[in-house]
Each structure stands twice: as structure tokens, then as C-alpha cells.
Coordinates of C-alpha atoms in Angstrom, one line a residue:
Chain A
M1 CA -0.1 -0.2 -0.1
A2 CA 2.7 2.3 1.1
R3 CA 5.0 1.3 -1.7
A4 CA 2.4 1.9 -4.1
L5 CA 1.7 5.3 -3.1
V6 CA 5.2 6.2 -3.1
A7 CA 5.3 4.9 -6.7
S8 CA 2.1 6.8 -7.7
L9 CA 3.5 9.9 -6.1
T10 CA 6.7 9.9 -7.9
E11 CA 5.2 8.9 -11.0
T12 CA 3.0 12.0 -10.6
A13 CA 5.7 14.0 -9.7
A14 CA 7.3 13.0 -12.8
T15 CA 4.6 14.2 -14.9
L16 CA 3.7 17.8 -13.3
S17 CA 5.6 20.4 -15.0
L18 CA 7.4 23.3 -13.2
R19 CA 4.6 25.7 -12.9
Q20 CA 2.5 22.9 -11.7
W21 CA 4.6 22.0 -8.9
L22 CA 5.1 25.7 -7.8
L23 CA 1.0 25.7 -7.9
V24 CA 1.1 22.8 -5.7
L25 CA 3.3 24.0 -3.4
A26 CA 1.6 27.2 -3.2
A27 CA -1.6 25.9 -2.4
L28 CA -0.1 23.7 0.2
A29 CA 1.5 26.8 1.8
V30 CA -1.7 28.5 1.7
L31 CA -3.4 25.6 3.5
V32 CA -1.0 25.4 6.1
A33 CA -1.2 29.3 7.0
L34 CA -5.0 29.2 6.9
P35 CA -5.8 28.5 10.1
F36 CA -4.0 31.0 11.7
F37 CA -6.3 33.6 10.1
V38 CA -9.3 32.0 9.5
Y39 CA -11.5 30.3 12.2
P40 CA -10.2 26.4 11.7
V41 CA -14.1 25.0 12.3
F42 CA -15.4 26.7 9.4
L43 CA -12.0 25.7 7.1
M44 CA -12.5 21.9 8.0
K45 CA -15.8 21.7 7.4
V46 CA -14.9 23.5 3.8
M47 CA -12.7 21.1 3.3
C48 CA -14.8 18.2 4.3
F49 CA -17.4 19.4 1.8
A50 CA -14.7 20.2 -0.7
L51 CA -13.7 16.6 -0.8
F52 CA -17.7 15.2 -1.0
A53 CA -18.0 17.6 -3.9
C54 CA -14.8 16.7 -5.8
A55 CA -15.7 13.1 -5.3
F56 CA -18.9 13.6 -6.5
N57 CA -17.7 15.2 -9.7
L58 CA -15.9 11.9 -10.3
L59 CA -19.4 10.7 -11.4
L60 CA -21.2 13.8 -12.7
G61 CA -18.0 15.8 -14.7
F62 CA -15.7 12.8 -15.4
T63 CA -18.5 10.0 -16.3
G64 CA -21.4 12.1 -17.3
L65 CA -23.5 10.2 -14.3
L66 CA -25.7 12.6 -12.1
S67 CA -26.3 10.8 -9.1
F68 CA -29.0 12.4 -6.7
G69 CA -28.2 10.3 -3.7
H70 CA -24.7 11.0 -2.8
A71 CA -25.5 12.3 0.8
A72 CA -26.4 8.5 1.5
F73 CA -22.6 8.0 1.4
F74 CA -21.5 11.1 3.2
G75 CA -24.2 10.8 5.5
S76 CA -24.1 7.1 6.6
A77 CA -20.4 7.4 6.9
S78 CA -20.8 10.0 9.1
Y79 CA -23.2 8.2 11.2
V80 CA -20.5 5.1 11.1
A81 CA -17.5 7.5 12.3
A82 CA -19.5 9.0 14.8
H83 CA -20.8 5.6 16.2
G84 CA -17.1 4.3 16.2
L85 CA -15.6 7.2 17.9
K86 CA -18.1 7.8 20.8
V87 CA -19.3 4.0 21.4
W88 CA -16.3 1.9 20.6
G89 CA -13.8 4.5 21.6
L90 CA -11.8 3.9 17.9
T91 CA -9.0 6.1 17.3
P92 CA -10.1 8.7 14.3
E93 CA -8.0 6.9 11.5
I94 CA -9.7 3.8 12.3
A95 CA -13.2 5.4 12.4
I96 CA -12.9 7.0 9.4
A97 CA -11.2 4.2 7.4
L98 CA -14.2 2.0 8.7
A99 CA -16.8 4.9 7.6
T100 CA -15.0 4.9 4.0
L101 CA -15.4 1.1 4.0
V102 CA -18.9 1.2 4.8
A103 CA -19.6 3.8 2.4
A104 CA -17.7 1.9 -0.6
A105 CA -19.9 -1.1 0.3
L106 CA -22.9 0.7 0.0
G107 CA -22.0 2.2 -3.1
L108 CA -21.2 -1.1 -4.5
V109 CA -24.8 -1.9 -3.8
F110 CA -26.3 1.1 -5.3
G111 CA -23.9 1.4 -8.0
F112 CA -25.1 -2.1 -9.0
I113 CA -28.7 -1.3 -9.1
A114 CA -28.6 2.3 -10.9
I115 CA -26.5 1.4 -13.4
R116 CA -29.1 -0.6 -15.0
R117 CA -30.7 2.7 -16.2
Q118 CA -29.0 6.0 -17.9
G119 CA -29.7 9.6 -17.6
I120 CA -32.5 10.8 -15.9
Y121 CA -33.6 7.4 -14.7
F122 CA -30.1 6.9 -13.2
A123 CA -30.7 10.3 -11.4
M124 CA -34.2 9.1 -9.9
I125 CA -32.9 5.8 -8.9
T126 CA -30.2 7.0 -6.9
L127 CA -32.3 9.5 -5.3
A128 CA -35.1 7.0 -4.5
L129 CA -32.0 4.7 -2.9
S130 CA -30.6 7.4 -0.7
Q131 CA -34.2 7.7 0.6
M132 CA -34.1 4.6 1.7
V133 CA -31.1 5.1 3.7
F134 CA -32.7 8.5 5.3
F135 CA -35.5 6.1 6.6
A136 CA -33.0 3.7 7.9
A137 CA -31.3 6.4 9.3
L138 CA -34.6 7.7 11.0
Q139 CA -35.5 4.3 12.5
M140 CA -32.5 2.4 13.3
P141 CA -31.9 2.2 17.0
F142 CA -28.0 3.5 17.0
T143 CA -28.5 6.7 14.9
G144 CA -30.5 8.5 17.6
G145 CA -33.5 9.3 15.4
E146 CA -34.1 13.0 15.0
D147 CA -31.3 14.0 17.5
G148 CA -28.7 12.1 15.8
I149 CA -25.3 11.2 17.6
Q150 CA -24.2 14.2 19.5
G151 CA -21.0 14.9 21.7
V152 CA -18.8 12.6 19.4
P153 CA -15.1 12.8 21.1
R154 CA -12.3 13.6 19.3
T155 CA -10.0 10.5 20.2
A156 CA -6.4 10.8 19.7
F157 CA -4.8 10.3 16.3
L158 CA -2.9 6.8 16.4
G159 CA -3.8 7.0 20.0
I160 CA -1.1 9.4 20.7
F161 CA -1.7 12.8 19.2
D162 CA -4.4 14.7 20.7
L163 CA -7.0 16.3 18.4
S164 CA -9.2 18.0 21.2
S165 CA -7.5 21.2 20.0
N166 CA -9.1 22.9 16.8
L167 CA -5.5 23.4 15.3
A168 CA -4.5 19.9 15.7
C169 CA -7.8 18.5 14.2
Y170 CA -7.0 21.1 11.4
F171 CA -3.9 19.4 10.4
F172 CA -5.2 16.1 10.6
V173 CA -8.1 16.9 8.4
M174 CA -5.6 18.8 6.0
A175 CA -4.1 15.6 5.6
V176 CA -6.9 13.6 4.8
F177 CA -8.3 16.5 2.4
V178 CA -4.9 16.4 0.4
F179 CA -5.2 12.5 0.4
G180 CA -8.6 12.9 -0.9
L181 CA -7.7 15.4 -3.6
F182 CA -4.7 13.5 -4.6
A183 CA -6.8 10.3 -5.3
V184 CA -9.3 12.1 -7.0
W185 CA -7.0 13.9 -9.4
R186 CA -4.9 10.5 -9.8
T187 CA -8.2 8.6 -11.0
V188 CA -8.9 11.5 -13.4
H189 CA -5.3 11.7 -14.8
S190 CA -5.0 7.8 -15.5
P191 CA -5.9 5.7 -18.2
F192 CA -9.1 4.7 -16.1
G193 CA -9.9 8.2 -16.2
Q194 CA -9.6 8.3 -19.9
V195 CA -11.9 5.6 -20.5
L196 CA -14.4 7.5 -18.0
K197 CA -14.2 10.4 -19.9
A198 CA -14.8 8.3 -23.5
I199 CA -17.8 7.2 -21.4
R200 CA -19.3 10.4 -21.1
E201 CA -18.5 11.9 -24.4
N202 CA -20.0 8.9 -26.2
E203 CA -21.0 5.6 -24.3
P204 CA -22.4 3.4 -27.3
R205 CA -18.8 4.1 -29.2
A206 CA -17.1 3.3 -26.0
V207 CA -18.8 -0.1 -25.9
S208 CA -17.9 -0.7 -29.5
L209 CA -14.3 -0.1 -28.7
G210 CA -14.5 -3.0 -26.5
Y211 CA -14.8 -1.5 -22.8
R212 CA -16.9 -2.9 -20.5
V213 CA -18.5 0.3 -19.7
D214 CA -20.5 -1.1 -16.7
H215 CA -17.4 -2.2 -14.9
Y216 CA -16.0 1.2 -15.5
K217 CA -19.2 2.9 -14.2
L218 CA -19.5 0.7 -11.2
T219 CA -16.1 0.9 -10.3
I220 CA -16.1 4.9 -10.5
F221 CA -19.2 4.7 -8.3
V222 CA -17.5 2.6 -5.6
I223 CA -14.4 5.1 -5.9
S224 CA -16.8 8.1 -5.6
A225 CA -18.9 6.7 -2.9
A226 CA -15.8 5.7 -0.6
L227 CA -14.2 9.1 -1.1
S228 CA -17.7 10.9 -0.1
G229 CA -17.4 8.4 2.9
L230 CA -14.0 9.4 3.7
A231 CA -15.2 13.0 3.9
G232 CA -18.6 12.4 5.6
G233 CA -16.5 10.5 8.4
T234 CA -13.7 13.4 8.6
K235 CA -16.8 15.7 8.9
A236 CA -18.2 13.9 12.1
L237 CA -15.0 14.1 13.8
V238 CA -14.7 17.9 12.7
V239 CA -18.1 18.9 13.9
Q240 CA -18.8 16.0 16.6
V241 CA -22.4 15.3 15.6
A242 CA -23.8 13.0 13.1
S243 CA -27.5 14.1 12.1
L244 CA -30.5 13.1 9.7
T245 CA -29.1 16.5 7.6
D246 CA -26.1 14.6 6.0
V247 CA -28.7 11.8 4.7
T248 CA -31.4 14.3 3.6
W249 CA -32.2 14.5 -0.6
Q250 CA -31.4 18.0 0.1
M251 CA -27.9 17.6 0.9
S252 CA -27.8 15.7 -2.0
G253 CA -29.0 18.2 -4.4
E254 CA -26.1 20.5 -2.3
V255 CA -23.4 18.9 -3.6
V256 CA -25.0 18.9 -7.0
L257 CA -24.5 22.7 -6.6
M258 CA -21.3 22.9 -5.4
T259 CA -20.1 21.0 -8.3
L260 CA -21.9 22.8 -10.8
L261 CA -21.0 26.1 -9.4
G262 CA -17.5 25.6 -9.1
G263 CA -17.4 23.6 -12.5
M264 CA -18.2 20.2 -13.6
G265 CA -15.2 18.3 -15.3
T266 CA -12.4 20.5 -13.5
V267 CA -10.6 18.5 -11.1
F268 CA -10.9 21.5 -8.4
G269 CA -13.8 23.4 -9.4
P270 CA -16.2 21.6 -6.9
A271 CA -13.9 22.5 -4.0
V272 CA -14.0 26.2 -5.1
G273 CA -18.0 25.6 -5.3
A274 CA -18.0 24.2 -1.8
F275 CA -16.2 27.3 -0.4
V276 CA -18.7 29.5 -2.0
V277 CA -21.7 27.5 -0.9
L278 CA -20.6 27.4 2.8
T279 CA -19.4 30.7 3.1
L280 CA -23.1 31.8 1.9
Q281 CA -24.6 29.5 4.4
N282 CA -22.4 30.9 7.1
Y283 CA -23.7 34.2 6.4
L284 CA -27.1 33.8 5.8
N285 CA -28.3 31.1 8.1
A286 CA -29.2 33.9 10.5
F287 CA -32.0 35.0 8.1
G288 CA -33.7 31.4 8.3
S289 CA -35.2 30.3 5.1
L290 CA -33.4 33.1 2.7
V291 CA -30.7 30.4 2.6
T292 CA -32.5 28.2 0.6
I293 CA -34.2 30.6 -1.7
V294 CA -30.5 32.0 -2.3
I295 CA -29.4 28.6 -2.9
G296 CA -32.3 27.9 -5.5
V297 CA -31.4 31.2 -7.2
I298 CA -28.0 30.3 -7.7
F299 CA -28.9 26.9 -8.9
V300 CA -31.2 28.3 -11.5
I301 CA -28.6 30.9 -12.6
C302 CA -25.8 28.2 -12.8
V303 CA -28.0 26.0 -15.0
L304 CA -29.3 29.0 -17.4
L305 CA -26.2 30.9 -17.9
F306 CA -23.2 29.6 -16.2
R307 CA -23.0 26.0 -17.0
R308 CA -19.3 25.9 -16.9
G309 CA -19.0 26.9 -13.2
I310 CA -16.4 29.5 -11.7
V311 CA -13.2 27.3 -12.6
G312 CA -14.3 26.0 -15.8
E313 CA -15.2 29.7 -16.9
L314 CA -11.7 30.8 -15.6
Q315 CA -10.0 28.0 -17.7
A316 CA -11.7 29.0 -20.6
R317 CA -11.1 32.8 -20.4
L318 CA -7.5 31.8 -19.8
G319 CA -7.6 29.9 -23.1
R320 CA -6.7 26.5 -21.4
R321 CA -8.4 23.4 -22.4
P322 CA -10.4 21.9 -19.7
S323 CA -8.5 19.0 -18.2
Chain B
M12 CA -59.2 -12.2 10.3
V13 CA -56.2 -11.6 7.9
F14 CA -52.4 -10.9 9.4
D15 CA -54.3 -11.1 13.0
V16 CA -56.3 -7.7 12.2
P17 CA -60.0 -7.4 12.2
L18 CA -61.4 -7.4 8.7
S19 CA -62.9 -3.7 9.1
F20 CA -59.4 -2.7 9.8
L21 CA -57.9 -4.3 6.9
A22 CA -60.5 -2.9 4.5
L23 CA -59.9 0.6 5.6
Q24 CA -56.1 0.3 5.6
L25 CA -56.4 -1.3 1.8
F26 CA -59.0 1.8 1.4
I27 CA -56.4 4.4 2.2
G28 CA -54.0 2.4 0.2
L29 CA -55.9 3.0 -2.6
Q30 CA -56.4 6.8 -1.8
N31 CA -52.5 7.1 -1.5
G32 CA -52.5 5.5 -4.7
A33 CA -54.8 7.9 -6.3
F34 CA -51.9 10.7 -5.4
Y35 CA -49.3 8.5 -7.0
A36 CA -51.6 8.0 -10.0
L37 CA -52.2 12.0 -10.6
L38 CA -48.7 13.1 -10.1
S39 CA -47.1 10.2 -12.0
L40 CA -49.2 11.0 -14.8
G41 CA -48.2 14.7 -14.7
L42 CA -44.8 13.8 -14.5
A43 CA -45.0 11.1 -17.4
V44 CA -46.8 13.6 -19.7
I45 CA -44.0 16.1 -19.1
F46 CA -41.5 13.9 -19.8
G47 CA -42.9 12.5 -22.6
M48 CA -42.9 15.9 -24.4
L49 CA -40.4 18.1 -22.9
N50 CA -37.7 15.3 -21.8
V51 CA -37.6 17.0 -18.3
I52 CA -37.9 15.4 -15.5
N53 CA -39.9 17.8 -13.5
F54 CA -38.4 17.9 -9.9
A55 CA -40.6 20.8 -9.0
H56 CA -43.9 18.7 -9.5
G57 CA -43.9 18.1 -5.7
A58 CA -43.4 22.0 -5.2
Q59 CA -46.2 22.6 -7.5
Y60 CA -48.3 20.4 -5.7
M61 CA -47.7 21.8 -2.4
L62 CA -48.5 25.4 -4.1
G63 CA -51.9 23.9 -5.2
A64 CA -52.6 23.0 -1.4
F65 CA -51.3 26.3 -0.2
A66 CA -53.6 28.3 -2.9
T67 CA -56.7 26.2 -1.8
W68 CA -56.0 27.3 1.8
L69 CA -55.3 30.8 0.6
G70 CA -58.6 31.3 -1.6
L71 CA -60.7 29.9 1.3
E72 CA -58.8 32.3 3.9
Y73 CA -58.6 35.7 2.1
L74 CA -60.6 35.5 -0.9
G75 CA -63.8 33.3 0.3
I76 CA -63.2 31.2 -2.7
S77 CA -65.4 27.6 -1.9
Y78 CA -63.6 24.2 -2.2
W79 CA -65.5 23.7 -5.4
W80 CA -64.3 26.7 -7.0
S81 CA -60.5 26.0 -5.9
L82 CA -61.1 22.6 -8.0
L83 CA -61.4 24.3 -11.2
L84 CA -59.5 27.9 -10.5
V85 CA -56.3 26.4 -8.5
P86 CA -55.3 23.9 -11.3
I87 CA -55.8 26.9 -14.0
V88 CA -53.6 29.1 -12.2
L89 CA -51.0 26.6 -11.4
G90 CA -51.2 25.8 -15.3
L91 CA -50.6 29.5 -15.9
F92 CA -47.7 29.4 -13.5
G93 CA -46.4 26.5 -15.1
I94 CA -46.6 28.3 -18.6
L95 CA -44.7 30.9 -17.3
I96 CA -41.8 28.7 -16.0
E97 CA -41.4 26.9 -19.5
R98 CA -41.5 30.3 -21.3
A99 CA -38.9 32.1 -19.2
L100 CA -36.8 29.3 -18.1
L101 CA -37.2 25.8 -19.4
R102 CA -37.3 26.3 -23.0
W103 CA -33.7 27.4 -22.7
L104 CA -32.5 24.1 -22.1
Y105 CA -34.3 21.9 -24.8
D106 CA -30.9 21.5 -27.0
L107 CA -29.1 20.5 -23.7
D108 CA -28.4 17.5 -21.7
H109 CA -31.7 16.4 -20.1
L110 CA -30.2 16.5 -16.6
Y111 CA -30.1 20.0 -17.0
G112 CA -33.7 20.2 -16.9
L113 CA -34.0 17.8 -13.7
L114 CA -31.4 20.3 -12.1
L115 CA -33.1 23.8 -13.0
T116 CA -36.4 22.4 -11.6
F117 CA -34.6 21.0 -8.4
G118 CA -33.6 24.9 -8.0
L119 CA -37.2 25.8 -8.5
V120 CA -38.0 23.6 -5.2
L121 CA -35.6 25.4 -3.3
I122 CA -36.8 28.7 -4.3
I123 CA -40.7 27.8 -3.9
E124 CA -40.1 26.1 -0.7
G125 CA -38.0 28.6 0.7
L126 CA -40.7 31.3 -0.1
V127 CA -43.3 29.3 1.3
T128 CA -41.6 28.7 4.4
D129 CA -40.8 32.3 4.7
G130 CA -44.2 33.5 4.4
F131 CA -46.2 30.7 6.3
G132 CA -43.7 29.0 8.6
S133 CA -43.6 25.3 8.4
S134 CA -46.1 24.2 10.7
G135 CA -49.0 22.8 9.2
L136 CA -52.1 24.9 8.2
P137 CA -55.6 23.4 8.5
Y138 CA -58.2 23.2 5.8
D139 CA -62.2 23.3 6.4
K140 CA -63.4 21.1 3.8
P141 CA -67.1 21.1 2.7
A142 CA -69.3 19.8 5.4
L143 CA -70.3 17.1 2.8
F144 CA -67.2 15.5 3.1
A145 CA -67.1 15.2 6.8
G146 CA -67.2 12.1 8.3
S147 CA -67.5 8.6 7.3
E148 CA -69.9 5.8 6.0
R149 CA -70.4 2.2 7.6
L150 CA -70.9 -0.2 5.0
A151 CA -71.8 -3.9 5.8
L152 CA -69.7 -6.6 4.6
S153 CA -71.5 -9.5 6.0
G154 CA -72.9 -10.1 2.4
L155 CA -69.6 -10.9 1.5
T156 CA -68.0 -12.7 4.2
G157 CA -71.3 -14.3 6.1
N158 CA -70.5 -12.7 9.4
E159 CA -72.7 -10.3 11.0
R160 CA -70.3 -8.2 12.6
D161 CA -67.9 -7.7 9.6
F162 CA -68.1 -4.2 8.2
M163 CA -65.9 -1.3 6.6
V164 CA -65.7 2.4 7.4
V165 CA -65.4 4.4 4.1
P166 CA -64.4 7.9 5.1
I167 CA -66.1 10.1 2.8
Y168 CA -63.2 12.3 1.4
R169 CA -60.8 9.6 0.7
L170 CA -63.6 8.3 -1.5
W171 CA -63.7 11.3 -3.1
I172 CA -60.3 11.6 -3.7
I173 CA -60.0 8.1 -5.4
V174 CA -63.2 8.8 -7.7
A175 CA -62.0 12.2 -8.7
A176 CA -58.5 10.9 -9.3
V177 CA -59.7 8.0 -11.4
I178 CA -62.2 10.2 -13.3
L179 CA -59.4 12.8 -14.2
C180 CA -56.8 9.9 -14.9
I181 CA -59.2 8.5 -17.5
A182 CA -59.9 11.6 -18.9
T183 CA -56.3 12.4 -19.3
W184 CA -55.8 9.0 -20.9
Y185 CA -58.6 9.8 -23.1
M186 CA -57.4 12.9 -24.3
I187 CA -54.1 11.7 -25.2
E188 CA -55.0 8.2 -26.7
R189 CA -58.1 9.0 -28.4
T190 CA -58.6 12.6 -29.4
R191 CA -57.0 14.5 -32.3
L192 CA -55.1 16.9 -30.0
G193 CA -53.7 13.9 -28.4
S194 CA -52.6 12.2 -31.3
Y195 CA -50.5 15.7 -32.2
L196 CA -49.0 15.3 -28.9
R197 CA -48.0 11.6 -29.5
A198 CA -46.7 12.7 -32.7
A199 CA -44.9 15.3 -31.4
T200 CA -43.2 13.2 -28.7
E201 CA -41.9 10.5 -31.5
N202 CA -40.7 13.1 -34.1
P203 CA -41.1 17.0 -33.4
A204 CA -39.3 18.1 -36.3
L205 CA -41.4 16.1 -38.6
V206 CA -44.6 17.2 -36.9
R207 CA -43.6 20.9 -37.2
A208 CA -43.1 20.4 -40.7
F209 CA -46.8 19.5 -41.2
G210 CA -47.5 22.8 -39.7
V211 CA -48.4 22.1 -36.1
N212 CA -47.1 24.6 -33.4
V213 CA -45.0 22.0 -31.6
P214 CA -43.7 24.8 -29.2
L215 CA -47.2 25.9 -28.3
L216 CA -47.8 22.2 -27.8
I217 CA -44.7 21.9 -25.3
T218 CA -45.8 24.9 -23.5
L219 CA -49.4 23.8 -22.9
T220 CA -48.0 20.3 -21.9
Y221 CA -46.0 21.7 -19.3
G222 CA -48.8 23.7 -18.0
F223 CA -51.0 21.1 -18.1
G224 CA -48.8 18.6 -16.2
V225 CA -48.4 21.6 -13.2
A226 CA -52.2 21.8 -13.7
L227 CA -52.6 18.1 -12.8
A228 CA -50.0 18.7 -9.7
G229 CA -52.2 21.7 -8.7
F230 CA -55.4 19.7 -8.7
A231 CA -53.6 16.9 -6.7
G232 CA -52.8 19.8 -4.2
V233 CA -56.6 20.9 -3.7
L234 CA -57.4 17.3 -3.1
A235 CA -54.7 17.0 -0.7
A236 CA -55.7 20.3 1.4
G237 CA -59.1 18.8 2.6
L238 CA -57.1 15.4 3.9
Q239 CA -53.7 16.6 5.7
A240 CA -52.2 19.7 7.0
I241 CA -50.5 22.0 4.5
T242 CA -46.8 22.3 5.0
P243 CA -44.1 23.7 2.7
H244 CA -42.7 20.2 2.5
M245 CA -45.6 18.1 1.8
G246 CA -44.8 17.8 -1.8
S247 CA -41.0 16.9 -1.6
N248 CA -41.2 14.1 0.4
L249 CA -44.2 12.8 -1.7
I250 CA -42.2 13.4 -5.2
I251 CA -39.5 11.2 -4.2
V252 CA -41.7 8.1 -3.9
V253 CA -43.5 8.9 -7.1
F254 CA -40.1 9.3 -8.8
A255 CA -39.6 5.3 -7.8
V256 CA -43.3 5.1 -8.9
V257 CA -42.5 6.2 -12.1
V258 CA -39.1 4.2 -12.4
I259 CA -41.1 0.9 -11.5
G260 CA -44.1 1.7 -14.0
G261 CA -41.7 2.7 -16.9
M262 CA -43.1 6.4 -18.9
G263 CA -43.8 4.8 -21.8
S264 CA -47.7 4.1 -21.1
I265 CA -50.2 6.4 -19.4
L266 CA -52.3 3.3 -18.5
G267 CA -49.9 1.3 -17.2
S268 CA -48.5 4.2 -14.7
I269 CA -52.1 4.8 -13.7
I270 CA -52.4 1.0 -12.8
T271 CA -49.0 0.9 -11.3
S272 CA -49.6 3.9 -8.9
F273 CA -53.0 2.3 -7.6
A274 CA -51.3 -1.3 -7.2
L275 CA -48.4 0.3 -5.3
G276 CA -51.0 2.0 -2.8
L277 CA -52.2 -1.2 -2.0
V278 CA -48.8 -3.0 -1.6
E279 CA -47.9 -0.1 0.4
A280 CA -50.9 -0.4 2.8
I281 CA -50.5 -4.3 3.2
T282 CA -46.9 -3.8 4.3
R283 CA -48.3 -1.1 6.6
I284 CA -50.4 -4.0 8.3
A285 CA -48.1 -7.0 8.1
Y286 CA -44.8 -5.1 8.9
P287 CA -45.1 -1.1 9.5
E288 CA -41.6 -0.3 9.9
A289 CA -41.2 -1.1 6.4
S290 CA -44.3 0.9 4.8
N291 CA -42.0 3.7 4.1
I292 CA -39.5 2.0 2.2
V293 CA -41.5 -0.9 0.5
I294 CA -42.0 1.1 -2.7
F295 CA -38.1 1.7 -3.0
V296 CA -37.5 -2.3 -2.5
I297 CA -39.9 -2.8 -5.5
M298 CA -38.1 -0.5 -7.5
I299 CA -34.8 -2.3 -6.8
L300 CA -36.4 -5.7 -7.5
V301 CA -38.1 -4.5 -10.8
L302 CA -34.8 -2.9 -12.0
L303 CA -33.0 -6.1 -11.1
T304 CA -35.7 -8.3 -13.3
R305 CA -37.2 -5.5 -15.8
P306 CA -34.7 -2.7 -15.8
A307 CA -37.2 -0.8 -18.5
G308 CA -40.1 -0.9 -15.9
L309 CA -43.1 -2.7 -15.9
F310 CA -44.7 -1.2 -18.8
G311 CA -41.7 0.5 -20.3
R312 CA -39.6 0.5 -23.3
E313 CA -35.8 0.5 -23.2
A314 CA -35.3 4.2 -24.3

């Protein structure tokens, strides 16, 4: 595992140009410096949702599959991590790994069912399946029903490093975030990712070229679900709560918006979208249902006028081909 | 005694199941009609149904419009609202991937529900239905079972919902399958360019279709106003179930989706008696089973 990671890292390092290397280093430097200027819990939430949106975009942006039920993976992972941390007293890395595994397994089941239909049916099926998860979360004994799981402890990382301070927790979450984004980036820029794009552009042609499209779709569905779970599990550690909000269809819609707003089909666009949406929510939450209305309006504007999203639009303006 | 429950209870539950099926039928019919013509899944269908219920309440509260007038006026108002949405927003998306229609109408849901919550709060509003519909009838079943004590309670209003929905469903089916206008519609669904070449105003047809679909949702909303508390989120919870109904039935056949709707209402009722914990998800489970065996849906064609 570790050796494969190192091999993958060195291979990646070789493919990046000097300019890209500088950009990566600058981004990392900003990530390290930010918590000293901005409230770390807010930043951690942004990172969780950014990872969630980037994972979701693997399906929507790079494979052309609109899942309207991704909250199921995010939310159930957050319940599993919260339960593991609180009841079983697991260390964060084990709890989050467990949450990721559960989300991946759920993704395998959902994906197996949903890829039988395409386009709009795919969206409706994933929505219906995630609604089942919602009802399960409402009725199962360990989820705490309407209350959710509250007072989740931040146990020590590897049993040694204390994460109870927000700053320490921030660097843990940052590591998870960077790892998750690297996984997304690596998936997109791989031969596997190229086949996904071929499926997105013209599925019958990909089939006629001999690719077993269903296998590819299922694999990327599981990867996307697992990374969504990674984000959801980490979120439970950050906000110390797992609640029904994370499994609702509104949450599934929110991640679509983040992706659309940031830029479908760009690797890091959804992260930008997540940042914008969370910032909006942060400022508008005091005004009750206004935040829902504003998000709805942004949705409509994005669909009508702004389909490339923020990063996609920037790339188009700067004359770079979308990656 | 079936499932260890008295027959009267069983009969009432099945009756309520049929009435739920009536709502599924009205809403899935509207979704199917819109999808056939616009290739848009109208996510806002549930919000439009909720608006129908609110408009009914508002009409009585502020304008003194009776229930009967609401039955006529609310669908018209909602239909006009739908036409406005189609002309202003949806028509820009026809050349794009169908998913954008879904996303746009999802945005509309958030706006509509947010505005209604803002104006009226999220607690339920009560609606006084006409006195005619109050109460229930006792129907003896002894002729069927031979047992003197077997009877069935028929709540009048629920009976009215079933009757109204069946009439409207049959009327819609007749209009689409048996009239000249319906033949234009079906032809335009198959091949809009050709129908246009014959001199039929297809864009107008599309606009009216969307308006009609929304009007159906509005009508269902009026029916719901007399049945339950009116809340801003009453529609979105229902519409996800209706999506599953549509996936199960397939959107190819109007009659098929009506039958599927009522059948699923009954299945849900039986589950509520036999194993109440699963009643929320039984339709989703059936959807999974159907997808595993007949991916195109019971009455659908592979698209």
C-alpha cells in the first residue's frame, strides 16, 4: 500500500511541469497558513465538503452520471464514524477508515442497481435509494433518530496525538483532504480516467471499442462513494455530530450545486464551489429560509447562464483546455 | 381475520392505500406527460402540488373561494404558473443534456419551498373541507363474508379523492390516446421536427403540455388540502416516492403508470399492516426488484 502510494507519487511528480509544481506547493502553503487567520472549524467543514464535491464530480463531471443520492454515502459514513468514535472509542483514523469502507460497500450496492438505467432514470434511482438510507437512519436504534449522534469525542490520532484542539484537528483533516484530492486527481489523470471520459462523451462508442462500460461505471461509482464516505466520516470528527441533515435529499442536491457552481469536469472546481456555498450559508443562516432561496436562485442561474462554473469559466477565459 | 387484524381494519387500510395510490397516479401521470413531451423530469412537481394546496387554503382564507371553485381555479392558476416557468426558464434547455432540466427544476423547488416557508412558517395549516365530505359511512360486509359483525368504514373524503383521481386519469388517458389533440401530442413526442413540418405549432404544444402537467399537480394539491395539514415540504417527500413509482411503471404507457400507482398504494397499505417498519421503504424495495428483473420498468420500453 505504502509502496504503491510512493510509486504513484513519484510517477505523478514526474508528470507535473515546474509551473504546476509551484502551484501545488503554493496551495499547500496557503492551506498550512490559513487556520492562523480563519476560524479552523469553518475551514475544516469546507475541506470536508470540498472533498465530498470533488468525489461526486468523478461521477458527474468525468463520467457523465448524475447521482442524486450521494448524501447517502456522506451521511451514513458520518454515522458510522460518529458511532465508532463515541461508542467503540476507536481512534479517528480507524473510525474514518471504517466509515469509508461502509460507504464503499453501500456504493457497490447502489451502483450495481443504478447503472442498469441511464440519464434521468439513473438520477431518480439514486435519489430513491438514498431516501431508503434516510428512513433507515431515522428508524435504526444506533443513529439516535431525530437527535442524531451528539457529543462525538475527538479521540487521539493513532492513540498518541491529541486532536481536541481545533488547530491539531485542522492538520489531521488537512492531511485527509490532501490525500482525498490526490486520489481524485490521480483517478482522473489515469488511463482509467480516460476511459471514463470516453464513456461520458459517447457511451455506445466506448462499448463498440470493447470497453466493458458497466464495469467502469461501477468502479467509479464505488470510488466516488468511498471518497464521499471519507469526507463524511471526517466531518463527524470535525463537528462532533452526526445527524439526519447529512442524509437528506437536500444534501444530495447541495453537492450537485457545489459541483455545478465550481465547474463540472474540472478537478478542483467543486472545491471552490463548496467554499462559496458554505460561505454563503455561514452568512445567511441567520435569516432563516433565505439561505434556501438564495441557493435555489444560484442553482437556476448556474443552469441557465453559467454551466461551466467558476473554474471552468476561468479556464475558458485563460484559454486553457479543460482538463 | 387476516394478518391477525379485524377485517374492518384491514379494509380501511386497503382503502387508504387506494387513496394514496390516487395521489401517486395523479402525480406520476403529470410527470409522464411532461417527460414525454419535454424530456424534462419535473423535480418541481411536488412543490407545485404543495402550491396547489396552499392556493386552496389562501383562496378560502382571504378571498372566500369555496372548495368547489378551488377545484377549478387552482389548476388553472397553477397551469398558468407552469406556462410562465416553461416560457421563461425551461425552453432554453431543450438543446442541452436532459439532466439540466432536472437541475433547474430542483433549483425551483428550493426557491418555492423557501418562499412559502418564509411566508407561512413550516407548521401545518388546517383547511376546512366542505361539510358534505365530513365523517364516514359504515358499509356492511356481511353479504361478502357471511359474518354479521364484518363491516367497513368508508371515510367520505378519501372516497372522493379516489373517485376524482380516477375520473381525471381516465379523462387524461382519453384525451391523449383518443383525441386529435392527443394524436398531435403523441406524434410530437415521437418526432417533433416532422410534426412541425406538417404545420403543427410544436413549441405551443410543449408549453401547453407543461402547463397541463403542472395543473394536474395543482389539482392533486387541492385534493390534499382537505386531507392533511398543509406544510411547505408536503410535496418533496411525496415526489421522491412518485419518482420510484415512475421508475417501476416506466413512463412509456399512461394506463400502465395509472395501474402501477394504484397497485403500489395497495402494496404499501398491506405492508403497513404486516410490517409497519418497512412501509416507508417498500416502494423503493419494489423499485430495486423491478430494476433487477425488468430494467425498463413494468410497462416501459428501453429508451
